[in-house]
XYZ file of C-alpha atoms in Angstrom:
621
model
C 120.391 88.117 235.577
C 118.744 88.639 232.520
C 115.447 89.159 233.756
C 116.968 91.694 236.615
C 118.523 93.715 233.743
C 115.130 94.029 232.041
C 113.115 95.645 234.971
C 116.443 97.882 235.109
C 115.361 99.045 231.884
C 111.639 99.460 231.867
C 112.485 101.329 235.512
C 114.842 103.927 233.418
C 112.498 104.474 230.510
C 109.914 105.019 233.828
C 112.035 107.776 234.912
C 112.346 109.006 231.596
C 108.863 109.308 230.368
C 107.674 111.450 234.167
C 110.224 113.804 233.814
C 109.272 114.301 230.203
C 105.924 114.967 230.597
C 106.826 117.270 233.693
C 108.895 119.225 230.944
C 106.017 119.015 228.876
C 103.572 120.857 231.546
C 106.025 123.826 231.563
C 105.908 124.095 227.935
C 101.635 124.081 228.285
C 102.656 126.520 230.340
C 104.010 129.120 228.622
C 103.155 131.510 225.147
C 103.687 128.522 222.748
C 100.773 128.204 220.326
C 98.731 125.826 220.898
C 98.706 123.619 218.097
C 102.619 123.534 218.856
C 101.498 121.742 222.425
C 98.461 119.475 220.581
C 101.901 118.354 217.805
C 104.371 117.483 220.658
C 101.326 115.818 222.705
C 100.695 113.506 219.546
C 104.290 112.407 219.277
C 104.142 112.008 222.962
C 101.606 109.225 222.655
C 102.873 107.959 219.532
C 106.172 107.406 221.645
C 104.909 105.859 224.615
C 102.482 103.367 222.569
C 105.269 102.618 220.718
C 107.992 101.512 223.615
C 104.996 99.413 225.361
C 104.659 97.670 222.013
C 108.334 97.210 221.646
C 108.619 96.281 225.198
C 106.071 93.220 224.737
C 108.050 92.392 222.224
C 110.940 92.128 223.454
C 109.664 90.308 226.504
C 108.202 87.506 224.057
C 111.442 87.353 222.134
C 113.103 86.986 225.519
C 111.037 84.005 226.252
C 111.400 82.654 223.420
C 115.570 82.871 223.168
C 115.426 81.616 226.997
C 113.173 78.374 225.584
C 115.665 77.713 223.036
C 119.200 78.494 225.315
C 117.297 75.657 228.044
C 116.274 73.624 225.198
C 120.179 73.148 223.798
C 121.485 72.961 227.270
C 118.773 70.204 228.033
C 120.315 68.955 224.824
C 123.807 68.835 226.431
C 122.655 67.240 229.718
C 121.168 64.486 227.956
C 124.016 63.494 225.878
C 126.013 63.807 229.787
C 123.607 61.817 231.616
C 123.851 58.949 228.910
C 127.770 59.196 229.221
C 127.396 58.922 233.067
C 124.843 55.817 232.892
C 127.458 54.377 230.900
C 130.730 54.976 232.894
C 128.563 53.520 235.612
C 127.561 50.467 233.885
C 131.104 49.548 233.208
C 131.648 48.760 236.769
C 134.398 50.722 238.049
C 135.816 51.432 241.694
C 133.142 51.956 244.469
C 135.188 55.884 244.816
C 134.738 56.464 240.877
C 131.157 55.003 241.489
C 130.212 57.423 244.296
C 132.130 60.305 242.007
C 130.242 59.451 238.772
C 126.727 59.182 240.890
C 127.011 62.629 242.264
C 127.675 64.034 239.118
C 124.954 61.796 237.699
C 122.570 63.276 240.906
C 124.099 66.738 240.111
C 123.378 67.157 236.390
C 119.603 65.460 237.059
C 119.442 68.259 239.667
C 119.945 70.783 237.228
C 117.990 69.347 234.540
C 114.938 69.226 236.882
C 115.081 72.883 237.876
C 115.243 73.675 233.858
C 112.621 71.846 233.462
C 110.523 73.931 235.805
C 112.012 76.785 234.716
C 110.930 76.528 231.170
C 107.621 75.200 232.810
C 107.265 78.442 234.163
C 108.449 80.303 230.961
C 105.672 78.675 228.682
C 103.085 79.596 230.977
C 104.068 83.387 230.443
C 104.265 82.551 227.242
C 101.069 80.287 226.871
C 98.146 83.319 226.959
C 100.035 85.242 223.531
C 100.834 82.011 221.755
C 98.375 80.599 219.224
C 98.976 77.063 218.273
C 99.112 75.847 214.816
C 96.817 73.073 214.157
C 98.339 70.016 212.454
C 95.184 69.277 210.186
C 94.840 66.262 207.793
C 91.356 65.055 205.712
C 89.163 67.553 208.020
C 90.438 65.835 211.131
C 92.572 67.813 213.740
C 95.231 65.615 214.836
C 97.106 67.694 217.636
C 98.666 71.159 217.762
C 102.314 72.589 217.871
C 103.259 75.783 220.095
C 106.844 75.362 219.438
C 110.199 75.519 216.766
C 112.401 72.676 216.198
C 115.854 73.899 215.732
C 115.394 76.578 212.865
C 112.338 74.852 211.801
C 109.161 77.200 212.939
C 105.815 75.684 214.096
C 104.501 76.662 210.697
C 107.178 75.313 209.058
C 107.143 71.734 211.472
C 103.469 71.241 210.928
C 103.584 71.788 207.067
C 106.217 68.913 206.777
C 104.263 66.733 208.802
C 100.989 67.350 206.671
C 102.927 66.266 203.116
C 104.304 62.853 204.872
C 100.823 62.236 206.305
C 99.227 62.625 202.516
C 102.437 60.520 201.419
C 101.321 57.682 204.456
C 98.001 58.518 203.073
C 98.473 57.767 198.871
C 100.909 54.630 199.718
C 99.542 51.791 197.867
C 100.128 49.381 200.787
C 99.853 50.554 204.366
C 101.096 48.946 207.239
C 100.036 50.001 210.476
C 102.197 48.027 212.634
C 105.128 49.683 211.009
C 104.613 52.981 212.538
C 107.000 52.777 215.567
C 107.793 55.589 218.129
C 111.370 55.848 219.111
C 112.235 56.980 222.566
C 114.887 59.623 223.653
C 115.183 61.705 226.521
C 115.419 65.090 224.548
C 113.541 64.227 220.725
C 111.585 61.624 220.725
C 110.556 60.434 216.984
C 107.178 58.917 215.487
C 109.082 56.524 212.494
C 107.203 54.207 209.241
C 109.768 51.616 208.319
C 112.602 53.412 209.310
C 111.440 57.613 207.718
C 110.996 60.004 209.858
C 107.532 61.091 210.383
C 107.078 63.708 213.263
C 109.662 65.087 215.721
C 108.407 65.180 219.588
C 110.841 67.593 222.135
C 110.295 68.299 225.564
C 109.353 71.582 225.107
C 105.984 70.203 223.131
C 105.449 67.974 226.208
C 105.972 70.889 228.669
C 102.998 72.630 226.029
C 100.975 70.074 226.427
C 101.355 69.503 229.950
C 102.292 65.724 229.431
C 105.101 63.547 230.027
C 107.020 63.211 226.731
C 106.571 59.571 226.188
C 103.256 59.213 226.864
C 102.723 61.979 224.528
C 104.756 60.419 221.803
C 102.312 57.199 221.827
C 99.008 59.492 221.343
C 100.764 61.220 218.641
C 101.179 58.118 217.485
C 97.906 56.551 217.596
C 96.440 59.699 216.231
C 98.271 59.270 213.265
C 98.007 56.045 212.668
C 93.990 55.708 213.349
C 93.189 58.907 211.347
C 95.570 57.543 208.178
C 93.967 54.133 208.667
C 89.957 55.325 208.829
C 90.656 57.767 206.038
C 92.396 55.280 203.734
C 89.595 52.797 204.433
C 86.938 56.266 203.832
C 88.219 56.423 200.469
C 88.326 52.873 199.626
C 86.778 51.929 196.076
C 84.952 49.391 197.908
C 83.575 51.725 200.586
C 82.892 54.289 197.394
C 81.112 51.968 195.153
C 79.487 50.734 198.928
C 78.454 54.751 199.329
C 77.276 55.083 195.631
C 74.848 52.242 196.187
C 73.640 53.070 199.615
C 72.508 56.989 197.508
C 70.992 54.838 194.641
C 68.995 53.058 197.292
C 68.553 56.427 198.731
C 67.186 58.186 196.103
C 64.760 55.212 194.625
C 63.507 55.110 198.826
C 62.934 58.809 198.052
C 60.647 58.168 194.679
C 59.014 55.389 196.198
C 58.303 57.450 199.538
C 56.619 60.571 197.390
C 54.659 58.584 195.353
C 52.737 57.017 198.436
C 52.125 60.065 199.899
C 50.722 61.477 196.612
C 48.734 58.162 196.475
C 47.582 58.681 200.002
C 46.768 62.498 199.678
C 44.727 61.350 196.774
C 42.998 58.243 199.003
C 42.365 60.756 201.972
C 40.225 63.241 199.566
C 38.608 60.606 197.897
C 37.253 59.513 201.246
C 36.543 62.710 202.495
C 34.449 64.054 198.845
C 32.138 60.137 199.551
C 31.977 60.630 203.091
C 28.534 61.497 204.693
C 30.092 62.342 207.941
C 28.280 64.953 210.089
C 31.727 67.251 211.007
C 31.320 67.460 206.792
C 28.356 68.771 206.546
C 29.459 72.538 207.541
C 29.431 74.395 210.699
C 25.979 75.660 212.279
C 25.462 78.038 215.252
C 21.538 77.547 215.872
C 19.996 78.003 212.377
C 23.278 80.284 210.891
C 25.222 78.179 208.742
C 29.306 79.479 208.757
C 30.616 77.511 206.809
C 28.589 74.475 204.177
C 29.871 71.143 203.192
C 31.489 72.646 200.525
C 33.672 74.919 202.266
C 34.543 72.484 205.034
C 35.996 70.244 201.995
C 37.673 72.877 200.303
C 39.497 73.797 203.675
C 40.531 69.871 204.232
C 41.620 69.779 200.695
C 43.965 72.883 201.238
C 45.118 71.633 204.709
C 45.916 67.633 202.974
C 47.750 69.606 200.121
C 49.839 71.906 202.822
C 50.937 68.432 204.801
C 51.547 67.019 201.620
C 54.018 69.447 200.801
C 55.413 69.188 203.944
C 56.180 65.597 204.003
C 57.555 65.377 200.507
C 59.854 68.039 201.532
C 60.776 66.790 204.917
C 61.299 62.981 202.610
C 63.920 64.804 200.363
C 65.471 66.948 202.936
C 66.357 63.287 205.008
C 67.164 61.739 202.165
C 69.380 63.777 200.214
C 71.207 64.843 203.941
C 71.805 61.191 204.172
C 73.634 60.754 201.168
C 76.039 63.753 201.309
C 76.639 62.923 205.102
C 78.166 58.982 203.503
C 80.713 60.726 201.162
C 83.987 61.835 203.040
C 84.231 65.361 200.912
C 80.220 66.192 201.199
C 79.808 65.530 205.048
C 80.558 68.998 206.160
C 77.703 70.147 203.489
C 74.960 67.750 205.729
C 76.411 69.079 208.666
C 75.569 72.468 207.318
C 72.033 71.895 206.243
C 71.121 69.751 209.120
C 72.260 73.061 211.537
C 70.463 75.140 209.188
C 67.093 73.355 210.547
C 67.893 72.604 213.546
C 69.376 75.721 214.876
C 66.393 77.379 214.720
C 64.236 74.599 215.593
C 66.418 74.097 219.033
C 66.182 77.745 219.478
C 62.982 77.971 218.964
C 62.457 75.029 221.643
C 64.759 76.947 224.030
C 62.562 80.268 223.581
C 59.273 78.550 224.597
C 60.856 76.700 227.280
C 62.372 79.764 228.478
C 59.307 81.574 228.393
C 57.004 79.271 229.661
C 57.186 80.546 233.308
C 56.176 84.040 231.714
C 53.576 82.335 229.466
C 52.017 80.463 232.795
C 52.028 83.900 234.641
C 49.873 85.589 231.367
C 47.374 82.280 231.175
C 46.633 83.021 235.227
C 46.064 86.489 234.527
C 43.890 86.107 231.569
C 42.264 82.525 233.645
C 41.190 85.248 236.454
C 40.470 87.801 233.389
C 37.924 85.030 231.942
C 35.948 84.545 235.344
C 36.001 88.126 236.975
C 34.595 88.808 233.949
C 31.826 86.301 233.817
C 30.800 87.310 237.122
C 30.342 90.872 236.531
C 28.151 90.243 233.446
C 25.868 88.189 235.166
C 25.421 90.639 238.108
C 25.084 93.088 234.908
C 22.256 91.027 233.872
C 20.311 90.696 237.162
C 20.313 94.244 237.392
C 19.233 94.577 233.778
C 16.377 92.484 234.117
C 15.667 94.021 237.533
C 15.950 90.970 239.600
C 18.792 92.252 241.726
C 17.628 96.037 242.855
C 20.229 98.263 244.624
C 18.858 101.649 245.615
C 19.622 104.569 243.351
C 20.944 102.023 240.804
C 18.735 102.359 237.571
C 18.533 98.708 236.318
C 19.492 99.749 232.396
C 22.831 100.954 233.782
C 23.527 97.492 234.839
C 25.373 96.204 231.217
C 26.922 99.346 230.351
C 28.507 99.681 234.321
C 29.514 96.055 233.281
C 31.019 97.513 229.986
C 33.126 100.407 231.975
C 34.227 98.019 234.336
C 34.846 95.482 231.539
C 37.104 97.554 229.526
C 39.082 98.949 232.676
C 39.842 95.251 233.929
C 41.151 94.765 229.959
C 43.388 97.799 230.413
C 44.765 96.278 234.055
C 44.949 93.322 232.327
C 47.221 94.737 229.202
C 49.495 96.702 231.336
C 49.887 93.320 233.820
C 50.643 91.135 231.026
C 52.689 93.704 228.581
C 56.294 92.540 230.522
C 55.568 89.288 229.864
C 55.218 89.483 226.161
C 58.013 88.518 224.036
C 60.534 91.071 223.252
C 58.634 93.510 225.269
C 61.764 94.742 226.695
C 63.536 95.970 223.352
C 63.887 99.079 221.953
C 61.744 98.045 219.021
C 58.586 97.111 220.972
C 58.929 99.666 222.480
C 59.549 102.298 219.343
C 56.114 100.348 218.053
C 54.153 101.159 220.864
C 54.956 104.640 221.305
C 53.803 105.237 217.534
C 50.802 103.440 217.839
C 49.891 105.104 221.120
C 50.740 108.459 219.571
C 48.291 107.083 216.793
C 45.623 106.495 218.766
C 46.059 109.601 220.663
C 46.146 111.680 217.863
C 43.056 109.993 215.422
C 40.653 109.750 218.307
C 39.894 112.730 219.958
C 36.471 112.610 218.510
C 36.020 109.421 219.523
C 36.926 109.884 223.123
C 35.010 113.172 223.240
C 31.897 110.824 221.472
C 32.602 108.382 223.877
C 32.252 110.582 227.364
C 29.302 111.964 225.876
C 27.917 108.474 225.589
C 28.620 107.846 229.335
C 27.034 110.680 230.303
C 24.109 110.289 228.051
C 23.544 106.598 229.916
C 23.730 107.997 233.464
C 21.630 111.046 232.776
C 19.084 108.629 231.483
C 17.693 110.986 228.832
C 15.650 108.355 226.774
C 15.626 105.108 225.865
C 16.343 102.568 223.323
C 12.507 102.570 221.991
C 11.225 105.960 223.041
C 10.324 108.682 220.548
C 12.862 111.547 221.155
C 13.331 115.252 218.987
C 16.651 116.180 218.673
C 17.103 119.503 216.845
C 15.358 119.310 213.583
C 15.315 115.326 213.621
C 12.169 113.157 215.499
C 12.295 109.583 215.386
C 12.594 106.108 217.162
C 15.477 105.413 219.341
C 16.896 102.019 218.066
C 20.278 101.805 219.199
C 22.464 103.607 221.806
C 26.351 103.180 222.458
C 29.070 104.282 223.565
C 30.132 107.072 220.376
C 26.571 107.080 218.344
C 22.602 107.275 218.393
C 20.647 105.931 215.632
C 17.292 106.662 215.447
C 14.768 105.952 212.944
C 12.392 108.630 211.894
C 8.453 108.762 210.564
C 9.626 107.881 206.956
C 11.768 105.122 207.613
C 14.683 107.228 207.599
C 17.937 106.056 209.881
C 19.882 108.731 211.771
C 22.897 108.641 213.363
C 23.764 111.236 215.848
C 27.209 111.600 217.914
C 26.509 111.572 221.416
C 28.221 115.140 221.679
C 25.622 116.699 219.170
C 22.764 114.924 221.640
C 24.653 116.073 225.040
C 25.034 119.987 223.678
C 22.015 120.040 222.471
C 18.312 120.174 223.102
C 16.401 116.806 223.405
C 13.164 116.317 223.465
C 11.591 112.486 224.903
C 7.798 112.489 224.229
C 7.756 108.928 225.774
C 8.514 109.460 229.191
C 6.009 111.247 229.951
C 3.566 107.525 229.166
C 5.747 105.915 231.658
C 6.282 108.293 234.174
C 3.117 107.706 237.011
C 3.377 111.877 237.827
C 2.448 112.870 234.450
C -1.234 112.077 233.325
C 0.056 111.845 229.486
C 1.392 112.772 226.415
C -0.225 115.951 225.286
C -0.814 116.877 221.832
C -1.905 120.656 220.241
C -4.015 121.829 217.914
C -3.900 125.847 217.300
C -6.288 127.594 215.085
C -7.584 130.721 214.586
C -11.890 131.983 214.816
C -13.244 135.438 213.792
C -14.572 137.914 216.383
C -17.890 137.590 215.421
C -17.794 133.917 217.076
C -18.661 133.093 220.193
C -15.441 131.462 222.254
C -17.840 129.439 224.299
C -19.241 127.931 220.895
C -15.624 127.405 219.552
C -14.621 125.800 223.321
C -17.343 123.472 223.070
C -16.606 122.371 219.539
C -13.132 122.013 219.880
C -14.032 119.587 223.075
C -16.553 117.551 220.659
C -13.206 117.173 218.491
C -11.264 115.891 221.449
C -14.072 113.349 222.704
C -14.902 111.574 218.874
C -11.497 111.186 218.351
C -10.069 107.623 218.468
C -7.104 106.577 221.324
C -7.422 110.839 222.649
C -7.722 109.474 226.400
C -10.955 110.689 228.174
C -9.323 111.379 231.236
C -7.383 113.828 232.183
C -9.825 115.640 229.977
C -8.748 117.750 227.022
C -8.469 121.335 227.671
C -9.096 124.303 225.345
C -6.779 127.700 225.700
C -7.595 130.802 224.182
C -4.119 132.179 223.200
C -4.468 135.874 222.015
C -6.254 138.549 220.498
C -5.120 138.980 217.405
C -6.266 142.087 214.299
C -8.826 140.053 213.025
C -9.211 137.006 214.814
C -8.609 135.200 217.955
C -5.905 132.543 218.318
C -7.380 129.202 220.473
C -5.565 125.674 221.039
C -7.027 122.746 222.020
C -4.697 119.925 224.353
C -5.795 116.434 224.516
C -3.972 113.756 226.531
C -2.792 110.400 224.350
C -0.878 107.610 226.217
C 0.821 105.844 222.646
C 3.780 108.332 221.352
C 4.444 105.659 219.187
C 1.599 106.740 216.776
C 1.450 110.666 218.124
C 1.482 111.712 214.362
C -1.336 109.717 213.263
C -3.840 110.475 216.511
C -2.677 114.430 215.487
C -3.719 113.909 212.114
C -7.388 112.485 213.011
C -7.225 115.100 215.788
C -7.619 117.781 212.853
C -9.742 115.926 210.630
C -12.104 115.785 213.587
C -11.694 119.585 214.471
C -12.398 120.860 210.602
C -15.099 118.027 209.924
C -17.015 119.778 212.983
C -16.195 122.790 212.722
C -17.473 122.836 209.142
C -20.545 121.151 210.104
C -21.789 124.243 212.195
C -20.836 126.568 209.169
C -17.671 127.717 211.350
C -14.972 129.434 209.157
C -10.994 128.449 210.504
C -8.464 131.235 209.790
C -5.245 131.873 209.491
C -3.750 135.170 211.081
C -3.967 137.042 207.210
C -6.936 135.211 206.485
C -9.001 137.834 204.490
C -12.591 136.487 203.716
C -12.680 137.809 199.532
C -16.555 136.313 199.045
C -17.623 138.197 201.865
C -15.766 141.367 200.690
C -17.137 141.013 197.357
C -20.390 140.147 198.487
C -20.356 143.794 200.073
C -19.060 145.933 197.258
């Protein structure tokens, strides 16, 4: 009836609340301001929130009156059903017999369906109720859901923690004196006759256990939690404790002094021993690291593990003793989680990664041999045992370098899920601003770095020739990817970025040794005669110059061209053909000491374009 009269309600306030709100739309409606509309819409809310409240509320405190209206009518069908067993047991008429039973049947009956009634009640009741823990010494005995009378579950469990700490201080303790006695609506948990804790059948409906059977575990609990913690606190299990941390802490000493006296053995051992792993690290004649360095490393390695275990010694030990002393256990606890949470997490990671780690070591495994493959076909091109047409052979290790670094790239974006955290936010924040980085700092270096591939396949020169580029002639000694160094006539290293070389003008005066269409490397000599000499004379000498000449080749022969006319003199050059560019500059310079040696010898003046003979002029006036 009650519960009929309640959806009553909550349909009326239903009713209410639509045709308020259908009000309220009129007023939206119409020429009220509108912060007059936002005012009323707040209260609205305010309203509503607050019946829903109130109406959980008063559901709860329905409940709970229901609870206690079965729990004092259980109360009177108890006290009935023990006057009915006893009116039976008195033996009267077989008629008053069959009239007492089916009252007896009756009022169980009743007392059954009350039972599953309140059954039902609790489990509405069970998802909003929070328990309070009856907690004595750090150990949880049980928990109560439930009031006793006007006693509250607060109140019930606060009583029952003071006569615990009274069981608890007693000088004498008897276990066997904690007896449970048995009634059909309180059951009580008793020492020698006090009352100790209170068990109805609504706490057995709570815990979902018949009331007796959950009067003995109360029991038990009690008595095996007063019992261990009384024997805890002993003075002979404390003076018991305070030896076992003595023995503790002298295990401790004894334990760091032999590792110290071991760390000390070990390096002794290793500073005498003539072992060949001691005698440093050599890669063909390069020595990494000496003897002395290997040591030093050990020594720092030995002092590191040293640490280690002296720490890991007190960190055991000194766990150990707070874990034997009732009121310091929960501090162990503490530490010990402290290491091993992250230690067990840290296990759990890797484990949980190692089908991603497994997936990166195949990629990387095929990584490893693709590219040992390709840098051995590299190298047979190189070295021009493996010839494919229209392949140049030095194009074989820097193909193997292009193809090298786009197989690393495949192999970054491949194995870039896989990493660790590669899915957050943060990695990827970090690799946005270190791509945006790169991106930004090397422009040059990209641009430098096309250049250099186009440099390789254009095949301009190579590492070794002697090249002009702009005002700089030299060597070639090294060529990558973003620079050229070259090395010039006076020792003097240049480096060039492989843009300046690929916009500009370059000159390679070794090809042309190497190259079977050209007869040679051609070298100039340009001078200037007077009129009054004949060009046949001044042909012929220049060709005498050509021929004494050391490493000027004989054939193709050298070649004398008679430039241009010029005010007073006539401008000739002479070509001869050398075949070592390496040493161009020094067969030039013996070239000319040859050409004014002779050229003096026949009494054969060399001018320059304003070359003004002053004897002869004074000679005349």
């Amino acid at each position: 009836m009650k519960s009929t009269t309640f959806m009553v309600g909550r349909n009326r306030m239903d009713i209410m609340l639509k045709t308020f709100f259908l009000n309220l739309s009129h007023i939206l409606k119409s020429k009220w301001p509108k912060f007059m509309a936002v005012l009323v819409m707040v209260l609205v809310f305010n309203c509503v929130s607050a019946q829903q409240d109130s109406t959980h509320l008063s559901q709860k405190e329905w409940y709970n009156k229901t609870l206690r209206d079965r729990e004092i009518q259980h109360l009177k069908d108890s006290i009935a059903l023990d006057m009915l067993h006893s009116q039976l047991q008195r033996g009267n008429s077989s008629s008053e017999q069959k009239i007492l039973q089916a009252k007896l049947d009756s009022l169980q009956a009743k007392d059954s369906l009350s039972m599953i009634l309140a059954k039902d009640s609790i489990d509405n009741l069970r998802a909003n109720t929070n328990p309070v823990p009856v907690i004595f010494i750090d150990d949880t005995l049980y928990s109560i859901y439930t009031q006793l009378g006007p006693y509250a579950a607060t109140k019930r469990v606060k009583d029952l923690e003071l006569k615990l700490k009274h069981l608890y201080e007693l000088p004498v303790y008897t276990p066997d004196s904690l007896m449970t006695d048995y009634h059909s609506d309180i059951s009580l948990i008793k020492y020698k006759g006090e009352v100790i804790a209170a068990v109805t059948y609504l706490d057995a409906i709570w815990a979902n256990k018949d009331l007796n059977l959950l009067l003995d575990e109360y029991a038990k609990r009690i008595n095996s939690v007063v019992v261990a913690n009384r024997e805890n606190n002993s003075w002979n299990r404390t003076l018991e404790r305070w030896g076992i941390a003595l023995a503790v802490v002298l295990g401790i000493l004894v334990a760091i002094y032999c590792v110290n006296r071991g760390f000390m053995y070990i390096v002794k051992k290793l500073i005498r021993s003539k072992s060949n792993a001691i005698r440093g690290i050599k890669i063909n004649n390069y020595r990494i690291f000496s003897r002395a360095h290997v040591l030093s490393f050990l020594i720092q390695v030995l002092k590191v593990l040293r640490w280690i275990a002296i720490a890991i010694v007190i960190y055991a030990g000194f766990t150990f003793i707070l874990s034997r002393f009732p009121y310091t256990h929960e501090w162990a606890d503490s530490i010990v989680n402290w290491f091993k949470s992250p230690i067990v997490k840290g296990i759990m990671a890797f484990v949980h990664y190692l089908p991603n780690l497994l997936t990166i070591a195949f990629i990387v495994f095929v990584y490893y041999f693709l590219n040992k493959a390709l840098f051995a076909l590299g190298k047979e091109i190189e070295s021009g045992k493996l010839r494919i047409k229209g392949f140049y052979p030095e194009w074989g290790l820097v193909t193997y370098k292009i193809v090298r670094f786009v197989l690393l790239v495949l192999v970054i974006v491949l194995v870039f899920p896989y990493l660790p955290g590669a899915h957050s936010d943060v990695f990827k924040g970090v690799s946005v601003f270190i791509g945006v980085l790169i991106s930004i700092g090397s422009s040059s270096a990209i641009s430098n770095t096309i250049a250099g591939l186009v440099i390789t396949y254009m095949r301009p020169f190579k590492i070794g020739d002697w090249i002009k580029v702009g005002d700089s002639t030299g060597c070639v000694l090294e060529k990558n990817l973003l620079v050229t160094r070259m090395r010039t006539l006076q020792n003097e290293d240049i480096t060039l970025p492989n843009t300046t070389i690929l916009t500009g003008k370059t000159i390679n005066y070794s090809e042309s040794s190497r190259d079977p269409r050209c007869k040679g490397l051609v070298i100039t000599v340009d001078l200037t005669i007077g009129y009054e000499v004949d060009w046949r004379v001044v042909t012929k000498l220049l060709m005498e110059s050509a021929e004494k000449t050391d490493r000027v080749l004989a054939f193709p022969k050298p070649f004398v061209l008679q430039r241009e006319f010029k005010n007073y003199n006539v401008s000739y050059q002479l070509n001869a053909y050398i075949n070592e560019p390496e040493d161009m500059f020094f067969i030039h310079s013996d070239l000319l000491h040859k050409v004014m040696d002779i050229f003096h010898e026949n009494n054969i003046e060399i001018r320059s374009p304003d070359y003004i003979n002053i004897n002869e002029t004074i000679k005349n006036e």
